[in-house]
Coordinates of C-alpha atoms in Angstrom, one line a residue:
Chain B
M195 CA -30.0 -23.2 -7.9
P196 CA -30.9 -19.6 -7.7
S197 CA -34.4 -18.5 -7.1
T198 CA -36.9 -18.5 -9.9
D199 CA -36.9 -14.6 -9.8
A200 CA -33.2 -14.4 -10.5
E201 CA -33.4 -17.1 -13.2
S202 CA -36.1 -15.3 -15.1
S203 CA -34.4 -11.8 -15.0
S204 CA -31.0 -13.3 -15.8
R205 CA -32.5 -15.6 -18.5
P206 CA -34.7 -13.7 -20.9
V207 CA -35.3 -16.8 -23.2
A208 CA -36.3 -19.9 -21.2
S209 CA -35.7 -23.3 -22.7
S210 CA -39.4 -24.2 -23.2
P211 CA -41.3 -25.6 -26.3
I212 CA -42.6 -22.1 -26.8
T213 CA -39.1 -21.1 -27.8
A214 CA -39.1 -23.3 -30.9
Q215 CA -42.3 -21.7 -32.1
A216 CA -40.8 -18.2 -31.4
Y217 CA -37.9 -19.1 -33.7
S218 CA -40.0 -20.2 -36.6
R219 CA -42.4 -17.1 -36.1
R220 CA -39.5 -14.7 -35.9
G221 CA -37.9 -16.6 -38.9
R222 CA -40.8 -15.7 -41.3
R223 CA -40.0 -12.0 -40.9
L224 CA -36.4 -12.6 -41.6
G225 CA -37.0 -12.5 -45.3
P226 CA -38.0 -15.1 -47.9
S227 CA -37.0 -18.7 -47.1
L228 CA -34.9 -20.8 -49.5
A229 CA -37.9 -22.6 -50.7
N230 CA -39.6 -19.3 -51.6
R231 CA -36.5 -17.8 -53.3
L232 CA -36.4 -21.3 -55.3
R233 CA -40.1 -20.9 -56.3
I234 CA -39.7 -17.3 -57.4
G235 CA -36.4 -18.2 -59.2
F236 CA -38.1 -21.1 -61.0
A237 CA -41.0 -18.8 -61.9
I238 CA -39.0 -16.1 -63.4
A239 CA -36.8 -18.5 -65.3
F240 CA -39.9 -20.2 -66.7
A241 CA -41.5 -16.9 -67.6
V242 CA -38.3 -15.5 -69.4
L243 CA -37.8 -19.0 -71.4
T244 CA -41.6 -19.1 -72.1
A245 CA -41.7 -15.6 -73.3
A246 CA -38.7 -15.9 -75.5
A247 CA -40.1 -19.0 -77.1
V248 CA -43.5 -17.5 -77.7
I249 CA -42.4 -14.3 -79.1
G250 CA -39.8 -16.0 -81.4
V251 CA -42.3 -18.4 -82.6
G252 CA -45.2 -15.8 -83.1
H253 CA -42.7 -13.6 -85.0
F254 CA -41.6 -16.4 -87.2
I255 CA -45.4 -17.3 -88.0
A256 CA -46.0 -13.6 -88.7
Q257 CA -43.1 -13.3 -91.1
R258 CA -43.9 -16.5 -92.9
Q259 CA -47.6 -15.4 -93.3
D260 CA -46.4 -12.0 -94.7
Y261 CA -44.1 -13.8 -97.0
E262 CA -46.8 -16.1 -98.3
N263 CA -49.2 -13.1 -98.9
S264 CA -46.4 -11.2 -100.7
I265 CA -45.6 -14.0 -102.9
E266 CA -49.3 -14.8 -103.7
R267 CA -49.7 -11.0 -104.6
S268 CA -46.7 -11.2 -106.9
Y269 CA -47.9 -14.3 -108.6
Q270 CA -51.4 -12.6 -109.1
A271 CA -49.7 -9.5 -110.5
E272 CA -47.4 -11.7 -113.0
M273 CA -50.7 -13.7 -114.1
A274 CA -52.5 -10.5 -114.7
A275 CA -49.6 -9.3 -116.7
R276 CA -49.0 -12.5 -118.6
V277 CA -52.7 -12.5 -119.7
E278 CA -52.3 -9.0 -121.0
F279 CA -49.3 -9.9 -122.6
A280 CA -51.0 -12.8 -124.4
E281 CA -53.7 -10.8 -125.4
G282 CA -51.3 -8.2 -126.9
N283 CA -52.4 -5.3 -125.0
R284 CA -49.3 -3.0 -123.9
A285 CA -46.9 -5.8 -124.4
G286 CA -43.9 -3.7 -123.3
A287 CA -45.4 -2.8 -119.9
A288 CA -46.6 -6.4 -119.3
R289 CA -43.1 -7.9 -119.9
R290 CA -41.5 -5.4 -117.6
T291 CA -44.2 -6.1 -114.9
I292 CA -43.4 -10.0 -115.3
A293 CA -39.7 -9.2 -114.9
R294 CA -40.2 -6.8 -111.9
E295 CA -42.5 -9.4 -110.0
E296 CA -40.0 -12.3 -110.7
A297 CA -37.2 -10.0 -109.3
N298 CA -39.6 -9.0 -106.4
R299 CA -40.1 -12.7 -105.3
A300 CA -36.4 -13.4 -105.6
E301 CA -35.9 -10.6 -103.2
L302 CA -38.8 -11.8 -100.8
R303 CA -37.2 -15.3 -100.9
N304 CA -33.9 -13.9 -99.8
S305 CA -35.4 -11.7 -97.1
I306 CA -37.4 -14.5 -95.6
S307 CA -34.4 -16.7 -95.1
E308 CA -32.5 -13.8 -93.5
D309 CA -35.6 -13.1 -91.2
T310 CA -35.8 -16.7 -90.3
R311 CA -32.2 -16.8 -89.4
N312 CA -32.5 -13.7 -87.3
T313 CA -35.5 -15.1 -85.4
A314 CA -33.7 -18.3 -84.7
I315 CA -30.7 -16.3 -83.4
L316 CA -33.1 -14.1 -81.4
V317 CA -35.0 -17.0 -79.9
G318 CA -31.8 -19.1 -79.3
G319 CA -30.1 -16.1 -77.7
G320 CA -33.2 -15.6 -75.5
L321 CA -33.0 -19.3 -74.3
L322 CA -29.4 -19.1 -73.6
A323 CA -29.7 -15.8 -71.6
G324 CA -32.6 -17.3 -69.4
L325 CA -30.6 -20.5 -69.0
I326 CA -27.5 -18.5 -67.8
G327 CA -29.8 -16.4 -65.7
A328 CA -31.2 -19.4 -64.0
L329 CA -27.7 -20.9 -63.5
L330 CA -26.5 -17.4 -61.8
L331 CA -29.7 -17.4 -59.6
F332 CA -29.0 -21.0 -58.4
A333 CA -25.3 -20.1 -57.9
G334 CA -26.3 -17.1 -55.9
L335 CA -28.7 -19.1 -53.7
I336 CA -26.3 -21.8 -53.1
A337 CA -23.8 -19.1 -52.1
S338 CA -26.4 -17.5 -49.9
M339 CA -26.7 -20.7 -48.0
R340 CA -23.0 -21.4 -47.9
R341 CA -21.7 -18.3 -46.2
P342 CA -24.0 -18.5 -43.2
L343 CA -23.6 -22.4 -43.0
E344 CA -19.8 -22.1 -43.1
A345 CA -20.0 -19.4 -40.3
L346 CA -22.1 -21.6 -38.4
V347 CA -19.7 -24.6 -38.8
D348 CA -16.8 -22.3 -37.7
A349 CA -18.6 -21.1 -34.7
A350 CA -19.8 -24.6 -33.7
G351 CA -16.1 -25.7 -33.7
R352 CA -15.0 -22.6 -31.7
L353 CA -18.0 -23.2 -29.1
A354 CA -17.0 -26.8 -28.9
A355 CA -13.4 -25.7 -28.3
G356 CA -14.7 -23.7 -25.3
D357 CA -15.0 -20.3 -26.7
R358 CA -18.6 -19.5 -25.1
S359 CA -18.7 -15.8 -26.3
T360 CA -18.8 -17.2 -29.9
R361 CA -21.8 -15.8 -31.8
V362 CA -22.8 -15.9 -35.5
E363 CA -24.0 -13.2 -37.8
V364 CA -27.6 -13.9 -38.4
G365 CA -28.2 -13.8 -42.2
G366 CA -29.0 -15.5 -45.4
P367 CA -32.2 -17.2 -46.2
S368 CA -34.7 -17.8 -43.2
E369 CA -33.5 -21.3 -42.8
T370 CA -30.0 -20.3 -41.9
A371 CA -31.0 -17.2 -40.1
T372 CA -33.2 -19.2 -37.9
L373 CA -30.4 -21.8 -37.4
G374 CA -28.1 -18.9 -36.6
K375 CA -30.6 -17.4 -34.1
A376 CA -30.9 -20.7 -32.5
F377 CA -27.2 -21.2 -32.3
N378 CA -26.8 -17.8 -30.7
E379 CA -29.4 -18.5 -28.1
M380 CA -27.7 -21.9 -27.4
A381 CA -24.5 -20.2 -26.9
T382 CA -26.0 -17.6 -24.6
E383 CA -27.4 -20.4 -22.5
L384 CA -24.2 -22.3 -22.3
E385 CA -22.3 -19.0 -21.5
L386 CA -24.9 -18.2 -18.8
E387 CA -24.6 -21.9 -17.3
A388 CA -20.7 -21.7 -17.5
S389 CA -20.7 -18.4 -15.7
E390 CA -23.1 -19.8 -13.0
R391 CA -20.9 -22.8 -12.5
D392 CA -17.6 -20.6 -12.4
Q393 CA -19.6 -18.5 -9.8
L394 CA -20.3 -21.6 -7.7
D395 CA -16.9 -22.9 -8.0
R396 CA -15.5 -19.5 -6.8
M397 CA -18.0 -19.1 -4.0
K398 CA -16.9 -22.6 -2.8
D399 CA -13.3 -21.7 -3.1
E400 CA -13.9 -18.5 -1.4
F401 CA -15.7 -20.3 1.5
V402 CA -12.9 -22.8 2.0
L403 CA -10.2 -19.9 1.9
T404 CA -12.4 -17.8 4.4
A405 CA -13.3 -20.8 6.6
S406 CA -9.7 -21.9 6.8
H407 CA -8.7 -18.2 7.6
E408 CA -11.2 -17.7 10.2
L409 CA -10.5 -21.2 11.9
R410 CA -7.0 -20.1 12.2
S411 CA -7.3 -17.6 15.0
P412 CA -9.1 -19.7 17.5
L413 CA -6.9 -22.6 16.6
T414 CA -3.9 -20.2 17.5
S415 CA -5.5 -19.6 20.9
V416 CA -6.1 -23.2 21.8
Q417 CA -2.7 -24.1 20.7
G418 CA -1.0 -21.2 22.2
F419 CA -2.4 -21.6 25.8
A420 CA -2.1 -25.4 25.7
E421 CA 1.7 -24.7 25.0
L422 CA 1.4 -22.1 27.9
L423 CA 0.2 -24.8 30.2
M424 CA 3.1 -27.1 29.1
L425 CA 5.5 -24.3 29.8
D426 CA 4.6 -25.1 33.4
R427 CA 4.7 -28.8 32.9
D428 CA 6.7 -29.5 36.2
S429 CA 3.6 -28.2 38.2
L430 CA 1.1 -30.5 36.3
T431 CA 0.4 -34.2 37.2
Q432 CA 1.4 -36.7 34.6
R433 CA -2.3 -37.1 33.7
Q434 CA -2.5 -33.5 33.0
V435 CA 0.6 -33.3 30.7
E436 CA -0.9 -36.2 28.9
T437 CA -4.2 -34.3 28.4
V438 CA -2.4 -31.2 27.1
E439 CA -0.3 -33.3 24.7
I440 CA -3.5 -34.8 23.3
I441 CA -4.9 -31.3 22.7
L442 CA -1.8 -30.2 21.1
D443 CA -1.5 -33.3 18.9
N444 CA -5.1 -32.5 17.7
C445 CA -4.1 -28.9 17.1
R446 CA -1.5 -30.1 14.8
H447 CA -3.8 -32.3 13.0
L448 CA -6.2 -29.5 12.5
V449 CA -3.5 -27.2 11.2
R450 CA -2.5 -29.9 8.7
L451 CA -6.1 -30.4 7.6
L452 CA -6.6 -26.7 7.2
N453 CA -3.4 -26.3 5.2
D454 CA -4.4 -29.2 3.0
L455 CA -7.9 -28.0 2.5
L456 CA -6.3 -24.5 1.6
D457 CA -3.9 -26.1 -1.0
L458 CA -6.7 -28.1 -2.6
A459 CA -9.0 -25.1 -2.8
R460 CA -6.2 -23.1 -4.4
S461 CA -5.3 -26.1 -6.6
D462 CA -9.0 -26.3 -7.8
A463 CA -9.0 -22.5 -8.3
G464 CA -6.0 -22.6 -10.3
R465 CA -4.2 -20.6 -7.6
L466 CA -1.8 -22.9 -6.3
T467 CA 1.2 -21.3 -7.7
I468 CA 4.8 -21.9 -7.2
R469 CA 7.9 -19.7 -7.5
P470 CA 10.7 -22.2 -8.7
R471 CA 14.1 -21.1 -8.6
P472 CA 17.5 -22.8 -8.7
T473 CA 17.9 -24.7 -5.4
R474 CA 20.5 -27.0 -3.9
L475 CA 18.7 -30.1 -2.7
T476 CA 21.3 -31.4 -0.3
P477 CA 20.7 -29.0 2.5
L478 CA 17.0 -29.2 1.9
L479 CA 17.0 -32.9 2.2
E480 CA 19.1 -33.0 5.3
D481 CA 16.8 -30.5 7.0
V482 CA 13.8 -32.5 6.2
V483 CA 15.4 -35.7 7.7
R484 CA 16.4 -33.5 10.8
T485 CA 12.7 -32.4 11.1
M486 CA 11.4 -35.9 10.8
R487 CA 13.9 -37.7 13.2
A488 CA 12.2 -36.3 16.3
Q489 CA 9.1 -38.3 15.2
T490 CA 10.9 -41.5 13.9
D491 CA 12.9 -41.6 17.1
K492 CA 9.8 -41.8 19.3
S493 CA 8.9 -45.0 17.2
E494 CA 12.5 -46.2 17.3
Q495 CA 12.4 -46.4 13.5
T496 CA 15.7 -45.9 11.6
L497 CA 15.6 -43.0 9.3
T498 CA 18.7 -42.8 7.1
E499 CA 19.5 -40.7 4.2
N500 CA 21.6 -41.5 0.9
I501 CA 22.1 -38.5 -1.0
E502 CA 24.5 -38.6 -4.0
P503 CA 27.2 -36.1 -4.0
D504 CA 27.3 -33.2 -6.4
L505 CA 23.6 -33.2 -7.1
P506 CA 22.8 -30.4 -9.9
L507 CA 20.6 -27.6 -8.9
V508 CA 17.0 -28.2 -9.3
E509 CA 14.4 -25.7 -10.4
V510 CA 11.9 -25.8 -7.5
E511 CA 10.3 -23.9 -4.8
P512 CA 12.1 -25.1 -1.7
D513 CA 9.2 -24.9 0.7
R514 CA 6.9 -26.8 -1.5
I515 CA 9.6 -29.6 -1.9
R516 CA 9.8 -29.6 1.9
Q517 CA 6.2 -30.0 2.1
I518 CA 6.1 -32.8 -0.5
L519 CA 8.9 -34.8 1.2
L520 CA 7.7 -34.1 4.8
N521 CA 4.4 -35.4 3.7
L522 CA 5.9 -38.7 2.1
L523 CA 8.3 -39.2 5.2
T524 CA 5.2 -38.7 7.5
N525 CA 3.2 -41.3 5.6
A526 CA 6.2 -43.8 5.8
H527 CA 6.5 -43.2 9.5
E528 CA 2.9 -43.3 10.4
Y529 CA 2.0 -46.4 8.3
S530 CA 5.1 -48.5 9.3
P531 CA 5.2 -50.4 12.6
E532 CA 7.9 -49.4 15.3
R533 CA 11.5 -50.1 14.6
A534 CA 10.8 -50.1 10.8
S535 CA 13.4 -48.5 8.6
I536 CA 12.9 -45.5 6.4
Q537 CA 15.3 -44.2 3.9
L538 CA 15.6 -41.0 1.8
T539 CA 17.8 -41.2 -1.3
A540 CA 18.5 -38.9 -4.2
R541 CA 20.3 -39.3 -7.3
V542 CA 20.7 -37.9 -10.8
A543 CA 18.9 -39.6 -13.6
D544 CA 18.2 -38.9 -17.2
T545 CA 14.7 -37.2 -16.4
G546 CA 16.0 -35.1 -13.5
V547 CA 16.9 -35.7 -9.9
E548 CA 15.1 -38.7 -8.3
I549 CA 14.2 -38.7 -4.7
D550 CA 13.1 -42.0 -3.3
V551 CA 11.1 -42.4 0.2
I552 CA 11.6 -46.0 1.0
D553 CA 10.1 -47.9 3.9
N554 CA 9.9 -51.6 4.7
G555 CA 6.4 -51.2 6.2
P556 CA 3.1 -53.1 5.3
G557 CA 3.1 -52.0 1.7
I558 CA 0.1 -51.1 -0.3
P559 CA -2.4 -53.6 -1.7
P560 CA -2.7 -53.3 -5.6
A561 CA -6.3 -52.3 -5.5
Q562 CA -5.3 -49.3 -3.4
M563 CA -2.3 -48.3 -5.5
E564 CA -4.4 -47.1 -8.4
H565 CA -6.3 -44.6 -6.2
I566 CA -3.5 -43.8 -4.0
F567 CA -3.1 -40.2 -5.5
E568 CA -6.8 -39.4 -5.2
R569 CA -8.4 -37.2 -2.5
F570 CA -9.5 -38.8 0.8
V571 CA -8.1 -42.0 -0.2
R572 CA -6.3 -43.5 2.8
G573 CA -4.8 -46.9 4.0
D574 CA -7.4 -49.6 5.1
A575 CA -9.7 -48.8 8.1
G576 CA -7.7 -50.8 10.7
M577 CA -4.7 -48.8 9.6
T578 CA -6.3 -45.3 9.7
Q579 CA -7.5 -45.7 13.1
R580 CA -3.9 -45.4 14.3
V581 CA -2.8 -43.0 11.6
G582 CA -3.5 -39.4 11.8
G583 CA -3.5 -38.4 8.2
T584 CA -6.1 -36.2 6.3
G585 CA -6.2 -38.3 3.0
L586 CA -5.2 -35.1 1.2
G587 CA -1.4 -35.3 1.5
L588 CA -0.7 -37.4 -1.6
A589 CA -3.3 -35.7 -3.9
I590 CA -1.5 -32.5 -2.8
S591 CA 1.9 -33.6 -3.4
K592 CA 0.9 -34.9 -6.8
S593 CA -0.6 -31.5 -7.8
L594 CA 2.7 -29.7 -6.4
V595 CA 5.1 -32.1 -8.2
E596 CA 3.3 -31.6 -11.3
L597 CA 3.2 -27.9 -11.1
H598 CA 6.9 -28.1 -10.8
G599 CA 6.9 -30.1 -14.1
G600 CA 8.1 -33.3 -12.2
T601 CA 6.4 -36.7 -11.6
I602 CA 5.6 -38.8 -8.7
A603 CA 5.1 -42.6 -8.6
V604 CA 4.6 -45.4 -6.3
D605 CA 6.0 -48.9 -6.2
S606 CA 5.0 -51.2 -3.4
E607 CA 4.7 -54.9 -2.4
V608 CA 2.3 -55.9 0.4
G609 CA 4.6 -57.2 3.3
R610 CA 7.7 -55.8 1.9
G611 CA 7.2 -52.0 2.0
S612 CA 6.6 -49.1 -0.4
T613 CA 8.8 -46.7 -2.4
F614 CA 7.5 -43.2 -3.5
R615 CA 9.5 -41.7 -6.2
V616 CA 9.7 -38.0 -6.9
T617 CA 11.5 -36.7 -10.0
L618 CA 12.2 -33.0 -10.1
P619 CA 13.5 -30.9 -13.2
V620 CA 17.2 -30.0 -13.2
A621 CA 17.8 -26.2 -13.2
P622 CA 19.3 -25.0 -16.6
P623 CA 22.9 -25.0 -17.1
G624 CA 24.6 -22.0 -15.7
A625 CA 21.9 -21.3 -13.2
V626 CA 23.0 -20.0 -9.7
E627 CA 21.3 -20.8 -6.4
A628 CA 18.8 -18.0 -5.8
P629 CA 17.9 -16.5 -2.3
Q630 CA 14.2 -16.2 -1.4
A631 CA 12.9 -12.7 -2.2
G632 CA 10.8 -10.6 0.0
P633 CA 10.3 -10.6 3.7
R634 CA 10.8 -13.9 5.5
A635 CA 7.9 -16.0 6.9
I636 CA 8.3 -16.6 10.6
A637 CA 6.4 -19.4 12.3
E638 CA 4.9 -21.1 9.2
G639 CA 3.1 -23.4 11.7
P640 CA 3.6 -27.2 11.6
R641 CA 2.6 -28.9 8.2
Chain K
M136 CA 14.0 -2.9 29.2
T137 CA 13.1 -4.0 25.7
T138 CA 9.4 -3.0 24.8
V139 CA 7.2 -4.6 22.2
L140 CA 3.9 -3.2 21.0
V141 CA 1.4 -5.8 20.1
A142 CA -1.9 -5.0 18.2
D143 CA -4.5 -7.5 17.8
D144 CA -8.3 -7.2 17.7
S145 CA -8.7 -10.6 19.5
E146 CA -8.4 -10.1 23.3
T147 CA -7.5 -13.8 23.5
I148 CA -4.6 -13.7 21.0
L149 CA -3.5 -10.4 22.8
L150 CA -3.3 -12.1 26.1
L151 CA -1.5 -15.1 24.5
L152 CA 1.1 -12.9 23.0
R153 CA 1.5 -10.7 26.0
T154 CA 2.0 -13.7 28.3
R155 CA 4.6 -15.4 26.2
L156 CA 6.4 -12.1 25.5
E157 CA 6.4 -11.2 29.1
L158 CA 7.6 -14.7 30.2
A159 CA 10.5 -14.1 27.7
G160 CA 11.3 -11.0 29.6
Y161 CA 9.9 -8.2 27.3
E162 CA 7.9 -5.3 28.4
V163 CA 4.6 -5.4 26.3
Q164 CA 2.2 -2.6 25.4
T165 CA -1.1 -3.7 23.7
A166 CA -3.4 -2.0 21.3
A167 CA -6.8 -3.2 20.0
D168 CA -6.5 -1.9 16.4
G169 CA -4.4 0.1 14.0
Q170 CA -6.0 3.4 15.1
E171 CA -4.7 2.8 18.8
V172 CA -1.2 2.0 17.4
T173 CA -0.9 5.2 15.5
E174 CA -2.2 7.2 18.4
R175 CA 0.4 5.6 20.8
V176 CA 3.6 5.6 18.5
V177 CA 5.3 8.8 18.0
P178 CA 8.0 8.6 15.1
G179 CA 11.2 10.1 16.3
S180 CA 10.6 9.8 19.9
S181 CA 13.2 7.9 22.0
D182 CA 10.8 6.2 24.6
G183 CA 8.8 4.3 22.0
P184 CA 8.6 0.6 21.5
D185 CA 11.5 -1.3 20.1
L186 CA 9.3 -3.6 17.9
L187 CA 6.0 -3.6 16.5
L188 CA 3.9 -6.9 16.3
L189 CA 0.7 -6.0 14.2
D190 CA -2.1 -8.1 13.2
A191 CA -2.5 -7.8 9.4
M192 CA -6.5 -7.4 9.6
M193 CA -8.1 -5.4 12.3
P194 CA -11.2 -3.3 12.3
R195 CA -10.9 0.7 12.1
K196 CA -7.5 0.4 11.0
S197 CA -5.4 -2.8 10.0
G198 CA -1.9 -3.3 11.1
I199 CA -0.7 -2.8 7.5
E200 CA -2.4 0.7 7.3
A201 CA -1.0 1.8 10.6
L202 CA 2.4 0.7 9.5
R203 CA 2.0 2.6 6.3
E204 CA 1.1 5.8 8.1
L205 CA 3.9 5.4 10.6
R206 CA 6.5 4.7 7.9
A207 CA 5.4 7.8 6.0
A208 CA 5.8 9.7 9.2
G209 CA 9.5 8.5 9.5
L210 CA 9.1 5.6 11.9
E211 CA 12.2 3.1 11.5
T212 CA 11.1 0.8 14.4
P213 CA 11.3 -2.9 12.9
A214 CA 7.7 -4.6 12.5
L215 CA 6.5 -8.0 12.2
I216 CA 3.0 -8.7 10.6
V217 CA 0.8 -11.3 12.1
S218 CA -1.5 -12.9 9.4
A219 CA -4.0 -15.7 9.4
H220 CA -3.0 -16.7 6.0
Q221 CA -1.0 -19.8 5.5
D222 CA 1.3 -18.4 3.1
P223 CA 2.6 -14.7 3.8
R224 CA 2.9 -14.0 0.1
D225 CA -1.0 -14.3 -0.1
A226 CA -1.7 -11.4 2.2
D227 CA -1.5 -9.0 -0.7
A228 CA 1.9 -8.5 0.8
P229 CA 3.0 -4.7 0.4
T230 CA 6.7 -4.5 -0.5
D231 CA 7.3 -1.0 0.4
L232 CA 6.9 -0.9 4.3
E233 CA 10.2 -2.6 5.4
I234 CA 8.3 -5.4 7.2
S235 CA 10.9 -7.5 9.0
G236 CA 8.9 -10.8 8.5
Y237 CA 5.4 -12.3 8.6
V238 CA 4.1 -14.6 11.5
T239 CA 1.5 -16.9 10.4
K240 CA -1.3 -18.3 12.5
P241 CA -1.1 -20.7 14.4
I242 CA 1.9 -19.0 15.8
D243 CA 5.0 -21.1 16.3
F244 CA 6.2 -19.3 19.6
D245 CA 9.8 -20.8 19.5
Q246 CA 10.3 -19.3 15.9
L247 CA 8.5 -16.1 17.1
L248 CA 10.5 -15.4 20.1
D249 CA 13.8 -16.1 18.2
A250 CA 12.9 -13.4 15.5
V251 CA 11.8 -10.9 18.2
A252 CA 15.1 -11.4 20.1
E253 CA 17.2 -10.9 16.9
L254 CA 15.1 -7.9 15.9
T255 CA 15.4 -6.2 19.3
A256 CA 19.0 -7.1 19.6
K257 CA 19.7 -4.9 16.6
A258 CA 17.7 -2.0 18.0
A259 CA 19.4 -2.2 21.5

C-alpha cells in the first residue's frame, strides 16, 4: 500500500463514517426533498380545493339570502298594494303594482335557479381543476424521481460491466441527488482502486521484464566462458569437463526459466502476442524432432515421427509452435525412463491439424491431470528431483496454443504413458506459405 | 584479414566476443559505446571494419543510435545488433537501418559465427 500521505492526497474522500453524514448535509442544500415536495404539493392542492369549496358555498348562500330578501320585499309590496286595492284607493295603480311584483318574483325565481347552476358549475370546475392540478403535480414528482433513478440503474449496469469511468448527472429530488452523489463517489473509489491495481500489475510485469533482461548479460558471460573452456576440452581433466558441463546445464536451465517467466509476464500483461502466418507443418515438425534427437539418443529413447502426408497449411507463428512442441517433447523425454519410446504424430481432423506427443512413460495420476496446465505444477517430488523443468512450460504452452485459437489436451494412464494433443487451426483456403518478415533472429538461445 | 568491430559496454562480454571471434580467425576492434563506434568508423573509407556487432543498449550512445548516424552518413557495412531481449521484435526494432540480424542473449556462438562468416563472405 502507498504511504498515508499519498493516500490522502490522491483520495480526497476517505471511506469513513463521516462521509455518510457529509452526503446528507450536502443533500439538504441540493433542493427540496421528495417528502417536502409532497408536503408542499398536498398543501397547495388542499388549499385550492378548500378555497374553491368555501368560495362556492359562500357565494351560493349569499345569493340565496339576496333572493329570499328580494322575494320578501316583493310580497310586502304586493300586500300593501292589495290592502290599498281593497280599500279602493287608487285601484288602478294598486293592480299594476300587484302584477309588477308577481312578474318581478317570477324573474327572481328564474334568476336564482340560473345563479345556482352557475355557482355549481364554478365550484365543480374549481374542484376538477384542483384534482387535475394535483394529478399533474404527482406525475411530475414521479417523473422527477424516475429520470435520475433510470440514469442510476443504467450507470450501475455500466459500472458492473467494467466501465469504471461511469458517472451519473446529479439531479432530481435530494434523495436521488444524494444517491447519485454517493454513486459517483463509489465509482471514483473503484476507479482509483482499479488504477492502483493496474499500476501494481504493471510494476510487477515491468519488474519481471527488467529482471529477466538484466540477468541475461551475466548469464551470457557465465555460459560463454564455460563454453570457451570446453573449446579446450582436450587439455581439461575428465573431472573438469564434467564440472563445466554441470555449469552449462544449469545455464540452460536458467535461460529456460527466464524465458518462461518472461512469457508468463507477457501473458499476464496481455503482451504475449503472436504473428500467425500460413505455415507448412511438416518441415517444422521434422526440425523439432531433429533438435530433440540429441537428447533422446543420450537416454537411448526411441523418438519417431508419424506425419500424415499432404498436411494443409496451418495459421500459426512457427517459432511459437516449435516452442510448444519442444516443451511437450522435452517433458516426454525427461519424465520417461531410459529406452522409453516417444512419438510425434500429425494428422488432419475436423477441428484442424492434430499433433500428438505420445510417450510410454510413467503416466500422470488422475489427481494431477486436473492441474497439469497450471503454473508451477510438476510431477511428484521423486520425479522432479531428476527432471529439470520449471513447472511453467505447460502453462505457457496452453496460453500460446489458445492465442493461436487452438486447443491442448492430455490423456494419460498411470503405467501406460501420456498423450498430449495440440490442435491447430488450418489456414484459410487459398493461403500461401508466407516467409518471416523483418531481420532474422540469430542465436535465439536454447529454449 | 576480415575485421569485425564489436561494441559492448560490458568488458566481460566484450572479452568473450573478442576471444571467440579471434579464435575463429577474425581481427577484432572493440568499442565501449556507440560514441566510440561513430568516432572510429568513417563511412566510405576502404580500411574500415567488414562487420559491425553492436549492443543495442549502451550508455552515451546506443548501438542503434550509432548505426542510425552511420547509415545516414552513407555507411553500407553489414551490422548485427546484440540485444538482451529474448525476442528481437521486442527491441522496438527499427526497420530502416538495414540490420542484418539480431543476436539475443545468451549468445549461441555457433549460430553467431555462422552468421558472421556469411555476412563477411559477402563483403570480401
